[in-house]
Tab-separated table of C-alpha atoms and ligand atoms in Angstrom:
chain	number	residue	atom	x	y	z
A	1	MET	CA	180.492	110.722	80.405
A	2	PHE	CA	183.067	107.966	80.106
A	3	LYS	CA	182.832	104.177	79.737
A	4	ILE	CA	184.937	101.528	81.424
A	5	LEU	CA	185.558	97.941	80.349
A	6	ALA	CA	186.149	95.950	83.553
A	7	PHE	CA	187.549	92.486	84.278
A	8	GLU	CA	187.279	90.229	87.327
A	9	THR	CA	189.192	86.918	87.484
A	10	SER	CA	190.280	86.683	91.126
A	11	CYS	CA	188.728	83.283	91.865
A	12	ASP	CA	186.401	80.957	89.972
A	13	ASP	CA	184.200	83.437	88.103
A	14	THR	CA	185.329	85.040	84.855
A	15	SER	CA	183.450	88.314	84.539
A	16	VAL	CA	183.499	91.207	82.069
A	17	ALA	CA	181.425	94.382	82.400
A	18	VAL	CA	180.818	97.704	80.716
A	19	ILE	CA	179.835	100.534	83.062
A	20	ASP	CA	179.740	104.306	82.673
A	21	SER	CA	180.693	107.245	84.866
A	22	ASN	CA	177.134	107.381	86.289
A	23	TYR	CA	177.455	103.735	87.416
A	24	LYS	CA	175.041	102.617	84.723
A	25	VAL	CA	175.795	98.970	83.911
A	26	TYR	CA	175.448	98.124	80.182
A	27	ALA	CA	176.661	94.537	80.545
A	28	ASN	CA	177.907	92.368	83.408
A	29	LEU	CA	178.559	88.867	82.145
A	30	ILE	CA	179.706	86.152	84.518
A	31	SER	CA	180.934	82.718	83.534
A	32	SER	CA	180.909	80.570	86.682
A	33	GLN	CA	183.292	77.652	86.577
A	34	ILE	CA	181.222	74.633	87.531
A	35	ALA	CA	184.203	72.321	86.856
A	36	HIS	CA	185.325	72.850	90.496
A	37	GLU	CA	182.154	71.235	91.873
A	38	ASP	CA	183.613	67.724	91.525
A	39	PHE	CA	186.468	68.759	93.854
A	40	GLY	CA	184.295	70.418	96.541
A	41	GLY	CA	186.292	73.668	96.282
A	42	VAL	CA	188.233	75.825	93.838
A	43	VAL	CA	191.269	74.218	92.152
A	44	PRO	CA	193.588	77.188	91.428
A	45	GLU	CA	195.250	75.895	88.263
A	46	LEU	CA	191.928	74.840	86.778
A	47	ALA	CA	190.534	78.312	87.557
A	48	SER	CA	193.423	80.028	85.703
A	49	ARG	CA	193.053	77.772	82.671
A	50	LEU	CA	189.293	78.346	82.463
A	51	HIS	CA	189.744	82.141	82.721
A	52	LEU	CA	192.226	81.904	79.873
A	53	LYS	CA	189.806	79.848	77.818
A	54	ASN	CA	186.747	82.070	78.392
A	55	ILE	CA	187.941	85.637	78.703
A	56	MET	CA	188.130	86.615	75.011
A	57	GLN	CA	184.698	85.281	74.109
A	58	LEU	CA	183.154	86.792	77.214
A	59	THR	CA	184.695	90.181	76.401
A	60	GLN	CA	183.195	90.174	72.919
A	61	ALA	CA	179.827	89.067	74.316
A	62	ALA	CA	179.894	91.850	76.943
A	63	LEU	CA	180.712	94.492	74.328
A	64	ASP	CA	177.928	93.159	72.072
A	65	LYS	CA	175.429	93.217	74.942
A	66	ALA	CA	176.509	96.750	75.840
A	67	LYS	CA	176.263	97.781	72.153
A	68	THR	CA	179.721	99.269	72.622
A	69	THR	CA	182.832	98.934	70.470
A	70	PHE	CA	186.419	98.716	71.750
A	71	GLU	CA	186.963	102.228	70.391
A	72	GLU	CA	184.149	103.618	72.573
A	73	ILE	CA	185.866	102.394	75.742
A	74	ASP	CA	187.656	105.140	77.709
A	75	ALA	CA	189.551	102.976	80.227
A	76	VAL	CA	190.214	99.347	81.163
A	77	ALA	CA	189.851	98.209	84.796
A	78	VAL	CA	190.958	94.969	86.420
A	79	SER	CA	191.068	93.427	89.889
A	80	VAL	CA	194.695	92.909	90.934
A	81	ASN	CA	194.432	91.741	94.575
A	82	PRO	CA	193.564	89.797	96.673
A	83	GLY	CA	192.823	86.451	95.045
A	84	LEU	CA	194.343	83.354	93.491
A	85	ILE	CA	197.541	84.587	91.909
A	86	GLY	CA	197.336	82.532	88.708
A	87	ALA	CA	193.701	83.537	88.216
A	88	LEU	CA	194.430	87.246	88.796
A	89	LEU	CA	197.370	87.146	86.375
A	90	VAL	CA	195.093	86.064	83.516
A	91	GLY	CA	192.833	89.104	84.032
A	92	VAL	CA	195.731	91.514	84.576
A	93	SER	CA	197.639	90.352	81.463
A	94	PHE	CA	194.499	90.485	79.350
A	95	ALA	CA	193.451	93.932	80.611
A	96	LYS	CA	196.977	95.254	80.001
A	97	SER	CA	196.977	94.030	76.404
A	98	ILE	CA	193.589	95.619	75.702
A	99	ALA	CA	194.601	98.922	77.325
A	100	TYR	CA	197.894	98.938	75.405
A	101	SER	CA	196.320	98.120	72.060
A	102	LEU	CA	193.586	100.746	72.504
A	103	GLY	CA	195.989	103.319	73.920
A	104	LYS	CA	193.582	103.825	76.869
A	105	PRO	CA	194.356	104.117	80.603
A	106	LEU	CA	194.582	101.013	82.795
A	107	ILE	CA	193.005	101.073	86.276
A	108	ALA	CA	193.998	98.611	89.025
A	109	VAL	CA	191.270	97.743	91.538
A	110	ASN	CA	191.403	95.977	94.887
A	111	HIS	CA	188.807	93.205	94.725
A	112	MET	CA	187.419	93.886	98.227
A	113	LEU	CA	187.066	97.577	97.447
A	114	GLY	CA	185.154	96.426	94.378
A	115	HIS	CA	182.724	94.560	96.659
A	116	ILE	CA	182.221	97.772	98.648
A	117	TYR	CA	181.613	99.794	95.469
A	118	ALA	CA	178.966	97.250	94.376
A	119	ASN	CA	176.716	99.245	96.716
A	120	LYS	CA	177.226	102.359	94.590
A	121	ILE	CA	175.730	100.837	91.450
A	122	ASP	CA	172.208	101.316	92.782
A	123	HIS	CA	173.139	104.143	95.170
A	124	PRO	CA	175.619	106.425	93.374
A	125	GLU	CA	175.163	109.001	96.125
A	126	LEU	CA	176.624	106.650	98.764
A	127	GLU	CA	179.873	108.104	100.182
A	128	PRO	CA	181.912	107.483	103.349
A	129	PRO	CA	181.901	107.876	106.289
A	130	TYR	CA	180.325	104.473	106.761
A	131	LEU	CA	180.896	101.233	108.601
A	132	ALA	CA	181.448	98.342	106.183
A	133	LEU	CA	180.851	94.692	106.979
A	134	VAL	CA	182.812	92.862	104.295
A	135	VAL	CA	181.861	89.196	104.139
A	136	SER	CA	182.986	86.850	101.385
A	137	GLY	CA	184.543	83.454	100.755
A	138	GLY	CA	187.993	84.735	101.748
A	139	HIS	CA	187.256	87.713	104.026
A	140	THR	CA	185.295	88.749	107.073
A	141	GLU	CA	186.179	92.275	108.100
A	142	LEU	CA	184.488	95.127	109.902
A	143	VAL	CA	185.956	98.309	108.455
A	144	ASP	CA	185.346	101.877	109.622
A	145	PHE	CA	185.731	104.149	106.588
A	146	LYS	CA	186.263	107.861	107.306
A	147	SER	CA	186.939	108.397	103.628
A	148	ILE	CA	187.617	105.907	100.882
A	149	ASP	CA	191.372	105.987	101.541
A	150	ASP	CA	191.273	106.576	105.279
A	151	PHE	CA	189.905	103.523	107.018
A	152	GLU	CA	190.485	101.369	110.060
A	153	ILE	CA	189.983	97.617	110.234
A	154	ILE	CA	188.073	97.151	113.476
A	155	GLY	CA	187.819	93.383	113.374
A	156	ARG	CA	188.663	90.467	111.148
A	157	THR	CA	188.357	86.722	111.219
A	158	ARG	CA	191.000	84.803	113.129
A	159	ASP	CA	190.480	81.628	111.083
A	160	ASP	CA	187.798	80.869	108.491
A	161	ALA	CA	185.940	83.617	106.648
A	162	SER	CA	182.140	83.596	106.995
A	163	GLY	CA	181.612	82.395	103.399
A	164	GLU	CA	184.262	79.747	103.936
A	165	ALA	CA	182.368	78.590	107.053
A	166	PHE	CA	179.162	78.245	105.006
A	167	ASP	CA	181.084	76.316	102.326
A	168	LYS	CA	182.964	73.990	104.701
A	169	ILE	CA	179.886	73.198	106.801
A	170	ALA	CA	177.865	72.583	103.619
A	171	LYS	CA	180.531	70.047	102.658
A	172	LEU	CA	180.168	68.329	106.077
A	173	LEU	CA	176.426	68.162	105.406
A	174	GLY	CA	177.036	66.567	102.004
A	175	LEU	CA	175.780	69.633	100.109
A	176	GLY	CA	177.280	71.176	96.946
A	177	TYR	CA	179.641	74.109	96.375
A	178	PRO	CA	179.365	77.014	97.052
A	179	GLY	CA	177.485	76.078	100.189
A	180	GLY	CA	176.256	79.534	101.245
A	181	PRO	CA	173.358	79.869	98.817
A	182	ILE	CA	172.360	76.199	99.347
A	183	ILE	CA	172.250	76.560	103.146
A	184	ASP	CA	170.394	79.872	102.774
A	185	ASP	CA	167.758	78.129	100.687
A	186	MET	CA	167.376	75.032	102.877
A	187	ALA	CA	167.304	77.048	106.094
A	188	LYS	CA	164.063	78.723	105.015
A	189	ALA	CA	162.162	75.561	105.993
A	190	GLY	CA	163.968	75.091	109.317
A	191	ASN	CA	163.948	76.279	112.923
A	192	PRO	CA	167.044	78.457	113.602
A	193	ASP	CA	166.811	77.740	117.359
A	194	PHE	CA	166.784	73.939	116.931
A	195	VAL	CA	170.482	73.559	117.846
A	196	LYS	CA	172.271	76.278	119.810
A	197	PHE	CA	175.672	76.123	118.090
A	198	PRO	CA	178.415	78.124	119.863
A	199	ARG	CA	179.233	81.778	119.072
A	200	ALA	CA	182.961	82.544	119.365
A	201	LEU	CA	184.650	85.658	120.838
A	202	LYS	CA	181.495	86.865	122.530
A	203	GLN	CA	183.236	89.514	124.665
A	204	LYS	CA	181.641	92.874	123.921
A	205	ASP	CA	184.761	94.782	122.950
A	206	ASN	CA	186.135	92.072	120.707
A	207	PHE	CA	185.261	92.717	117.081
A	208	ASP	CA	187.236	89.808	115.647
A	209	PHE	CA	185.376	86.826	114.251
A	210	SER	CA	186.070	83.097	114.447
A	211	PHE	CA	184.184	80.319	112.682
A	212	SER	CA	186.420	77.249	112.847
A	213	GLY	CA	185.021	76.216	116.270
A	214	LEU	CA	181.533	76.236	114.775
A	215	LYS	CA	182.674	73.867	112.040
A	216	THR	CA	184.045	71.433	114.667
A	217	SER	CA	180.911	71.744	116.721
A	218	VAL	CA	178.717	70.917	113.692
A	219	ARG	CA	180.942	67.930	112.898
A	220	ASN	CA	180.612	66.614	116.473
A	221	TYR	CA	176.868	67.222	116.465
A	222	LEU	CA	176.449	65.240	113.224
A	223	LEU	CA	178.551	62.375	114.631
A	224	SER	CA	176.398	62.271	117.774
A	225	LYS	CA	173.093	61.762	115.898
A	226	ASP	CA	171.827	58.886	113.803
A	227	LYS	CA	171.125	59.226	110.064
A	228	LYS	CA	167.344	59.121	110.466
A	229	PHE	CA	167.373	62.000	112.946
A	230	ILE	CA	169.676	64.089	110.747
A	231	LYS	CA	167.497	63.494	107.693
A	232	LYS	CA	164.335	64.424	109.594
A	233	HIS	CA	165.858	67.636	110.979
A	234	PHE	CA	168.074	68.601	108.042
A	235	ALA	CA	166.385	71.966	107.484
A	236	ASP	CA	166.505	72.711	111.243
A	237	ILE	CA	170.243	71.956	111.335
A	238	THR	CA	171.013	74.174	108.325
A	239	ALA	CA	168.865	76.959	109.811
A	240	SER	CA	170.767	76.675	113.125
A	241	VAL	CA	174.143	76.787	111.348
A	242	GLN	CA	173.098	79.860	109.385
A	243	MET	CA	171.844	81.550	112.553
A	244	ALA	CA	175.154	80.886	114.351
A	245	ILE	CA	177.187	82.526	111.552
A	246	VAL	CA	174.830	85.437	110.941
A	247	ASP	CA	174.203	86.126	114.629
A	248	SER	CA	177.962	86.713	115.200
A	249	LEU	CA	178.181	89.030	112.183
A	250	VAL	CA	175.138	91.065	113.159
A	251	LYS	CA	175.839	91.293	116.922
A	252	LYS	CA	179.401	92.592	116.441
A	253	THR	CA	178.429	95.031	113.696
A	254	ILE	CA	175.498	96.442	115.637
A	255	TYR	CA	177.448	96.604	118.894
A	256	TYR	CA	180.211	98.639	117.227
A	257	ALA	CA	177.627	100.838	115.511
A	258	ARG	CA	175.854	101.446	118.816
A	259	LYS	CA	179.163	102.566	120.322
A	260	LYS	CA	180.441	104.719	117.440
A	261	ARG	CA	177.141	105.857	115.936
A	262	PRO	CA	177.972	105.843	112.217
A	263	LYS	CA	175.085	107.165	110.103
A	264	THR	CA	175.435	104.333	107.625
A	265	ILE	CA	176.326	100.646	107.514
A	266	ILE	CA	177.098	98.966	104.224
A	267	VAL	CA	177.367	95.223	103.736
A	268	ALA	CA	179.504	93.793	100.919
A	269	GLY	CA	180.828	90.501	99.523
A	270	GLY	CA	179.195	87.212	98.523
A	271	VAL	CA	177.681	86.550	101.975
A	272	SER	CA	175.804	89.889	101.746
A	273	ALA	CA	173.354	87.920	99.559
A	274	ASN	CA	172.326	85.911	102.634
A	275	SER	CA	168.629	86.405	103.344
A	276	LEU	CA	168.893	86.059	107.142
A	277	LEU	CA	171.804	88.536	107.302
A	278	ARG	CA	169.773	91.053	105.297
A	279	GLU	CA	166.702	90.525	107.452
A	280	MET	CA	168.523	90.781	110.798
A	281	ILE	CA	170.611	93.873	109.993
A	282	LYS	CA	167.604	95.611	108.460
A	283	LYS	CA	165.716	94.926	111.682
A	284	GLU	CA	168.478	96.011	114.078
A	285	ALA	CA	169.957	99.067	112.316
A	286	PRO	CA	166.870	101.332	112.492
A	287	LYS	CA	166.714	100.738	116.272
A	288	ILE	CA	169.983	102.661	116.584
A	289	ASN	CA	169.122	105.145	113.823
A	290	VAL	CA	171.553	103.760	111.283
A	291	GLU	CA	170.779	103.400	107.590
A	292	VAL	CA	171.852	100.141	106.003
A	293	TYR	CA	172.763	99.343	102.397
A	294	PHE	CA	173.272	96.049	100.581
A	295	PRO	CA	174.293	95.555	96.946
A	296	ALA	CA	171.544	94.308	94.616
A	297	LEU	CA	171.667	90.496	94.646
A	298	GLU	CA	173.245	90.342	91.185
A	299	TYR	CA	176.235	92.396	92.435
A	300	CYS	CA	176.877	90.514	95.724
A	301	MET	CA	178.989	87.675	94.357
A	302	ASP	CA	182.137	88.238	92.302
A	303	ASN	CA	181.391	90.315	89.210
A	304	ALA	CA	183.177	92.817	86.992
A	305	ALA	CA	180.552	95.582	87.310
A	306	MET	CA	181.724	96.215	90.893
A	307	ILE	CA	185.347	96.424	89.662
A	308	GLY	CA	184.218	98.964	87.067
A	309	ALA	CA	182.290	100.905	89.722
A	310	ALA	CA	185.427	101.222	91.872
A	311	ALA	CA	187.349	102.286	88.757
A	312	VAL	CA	184.957	105.191	88.073
A	313	ASP	CA	186.304	107.178	91.034
A	314	LYS	CA	189.893	106.249	90.167
A	315	TYR	CA	189.348	107.480	86.617
A	316	LYS	CA	188.052	110.793	87.972
A	317	ARG	CA	191.145	111.079	90.196
A	318	LYS	CA	193.371	110.003	87.268
A	319	GLU	CA	194.756	107.124	89.329
A	320	PHE	CA	196.058	105.079	86.444
A	321	ALA	CA	198.356	102.062	86.526
A	322	ASP	CA	201.281	101.697	84.174
A	323	LEU	CA	201.952	98.661	82.023
A	324	SER	CA	204.329	97.157	84.583
A	325	LEU	CA	201.262	96.434	86.744
A	326	ASN	CA	201.381	93.112	88.600
A	327	ALA	CA	198.880	90.999	90.572
A	328	PHE	CA	199.102	90.251	94.313
A	329	SER	CA	197.519	87.443	96.298
A	330	LYS	CA	197.713	89.305	99.650
A	331	LYS	CA	194.464	89.395	101.612
A	332	GLY	CA	192.559	92.381	102.913
A	333	VAL	CA	190.882	95.668	102.107
A	334	ARG	CA	194.035	97.398	100.937
A	335	PHE	CA	194.804	99.854	98.256
A	336	ILE	CA	197.416	98.886	95.760
B	401	LIG	O1	182.496	87.533	97.245
B	401	LIG	P1	182.432	86.157	96.732
B	401	LIG	O2	181.624	85.891	95.473
B	401	LIG	O3	183.861	85.590	96.472
B	401	LIG	C1	184.965	85.941	97.272
B	401	LIG	O4	185.503	87.045	97.071
B	401	LIG	O5	185.277	85.115	98.146
B	401	LIG	O6	181.870	85.265	97.920
B	401	LIG	C2	181.667	83.900	97.770
B	401	LIG	C3	181.137	83.379	99.087
B	401	LIG	C4	181.029	81.856	99.115
B	401	LIG	O7	181.654	81.394	100.284
B	401	LIG	C5	179.524	81.615	99.151
B	401	LIG	O8	179.151	80.445	99.837
B	401	LIG	C6	179.033	82.856	99.851
B	401	LIG	O9	179.827	83.904	99.332
B	401	LIG	N1	177.612	83.133	99.588
B	401	LIG	C7	176.639	83.045	100.520
B	401	LIG	C8	175.414	83.326	99.859
B	401	LIG	N2	175.688	83.584	98.551
B	401	LIG	C9	177.039	83.461	98.413
B	401	LIG	N3	176.712	82.772	101.828
B	401	LIG	C10	175.545	82.751	102.504
B	401	LIG	N4	174.344	82.993	101.952
B	401	LIG	C11	174.227	83.285	100.636
B	401	LIG	N5	173.024	83.527	100.107
B	402	LIG	ZN1	184.776	88.414	96.079
């Protein structure tokens, strides 16, 4: 059995976790930076400075919660790409210093792969082949994994990511940030068929996604109605927006699965917390005999436990980084 101390600082959440080789999570502390709320989105420099401010205290708190000392840690893991470069550099520099001072191996983890591994925390037996729908604030990708390092990106977004669409449309509606969970909540009281917002790239063999047209269409819709009407139907509008985003994600995923017949679909990334997405995929997948997995809600959004989970396999394969390790902002499910 070995224990990993993991760090995640790719965007606006500072997170530190302790996880073992059986994917048992001893601590997974997340400090969400609410300071960005006033700006309606993440301010990169502010994010870096807040990581810098919080990371030491959070590390000590995570070790205390895990009842683990620095000496009991066998390796240090950190997300190195993709993400905000300044934010990533704080985590990478900090993880390097800890690994160096403890004389323990350093493990570099791709953040999106971390999201995929979040599924393993509650299902350690889960192994490729599987079809992964990766949906977050920066990514929307449908990825066919034959093995963990042999995969094909079947489709990706041509403009906004699905989480970004939730966030930008929430802003148009005057809601807070991040908008995804707020829309999810409000939509529960609404009629998803109230407005038929457009679905982009509907051709059957096109697995790319596009959400910027939806944003424009919502803006035009809001401009065409008076305030009283919008107020009265607010829940219906949010439910219709959510349905438009989720319907595209589910239709393309299920259509590809129907064609290629994978045994398993996994969903990963912050948007995998969405209640309608969970409900619709869970309803559709059994019809084509496919099993579907989601991370537990606490591991959907950015967190260090998922980075540690991805590092478990790398530790077993002795895939260690050296102390010249750098961070990269480049997008995508890529290995580093
Ligand atoms: O994976 P994540 O925490 O960060 C990135 O790697 O981007 O994803 C954050 C995104 C945000 O856009 C947020 O609005 C969205 O995930 N999100 C949701 C829900 N919870 C988080 N979107 C829809 N429904 C939710 N329940
Ligand atoms: Zn993420």
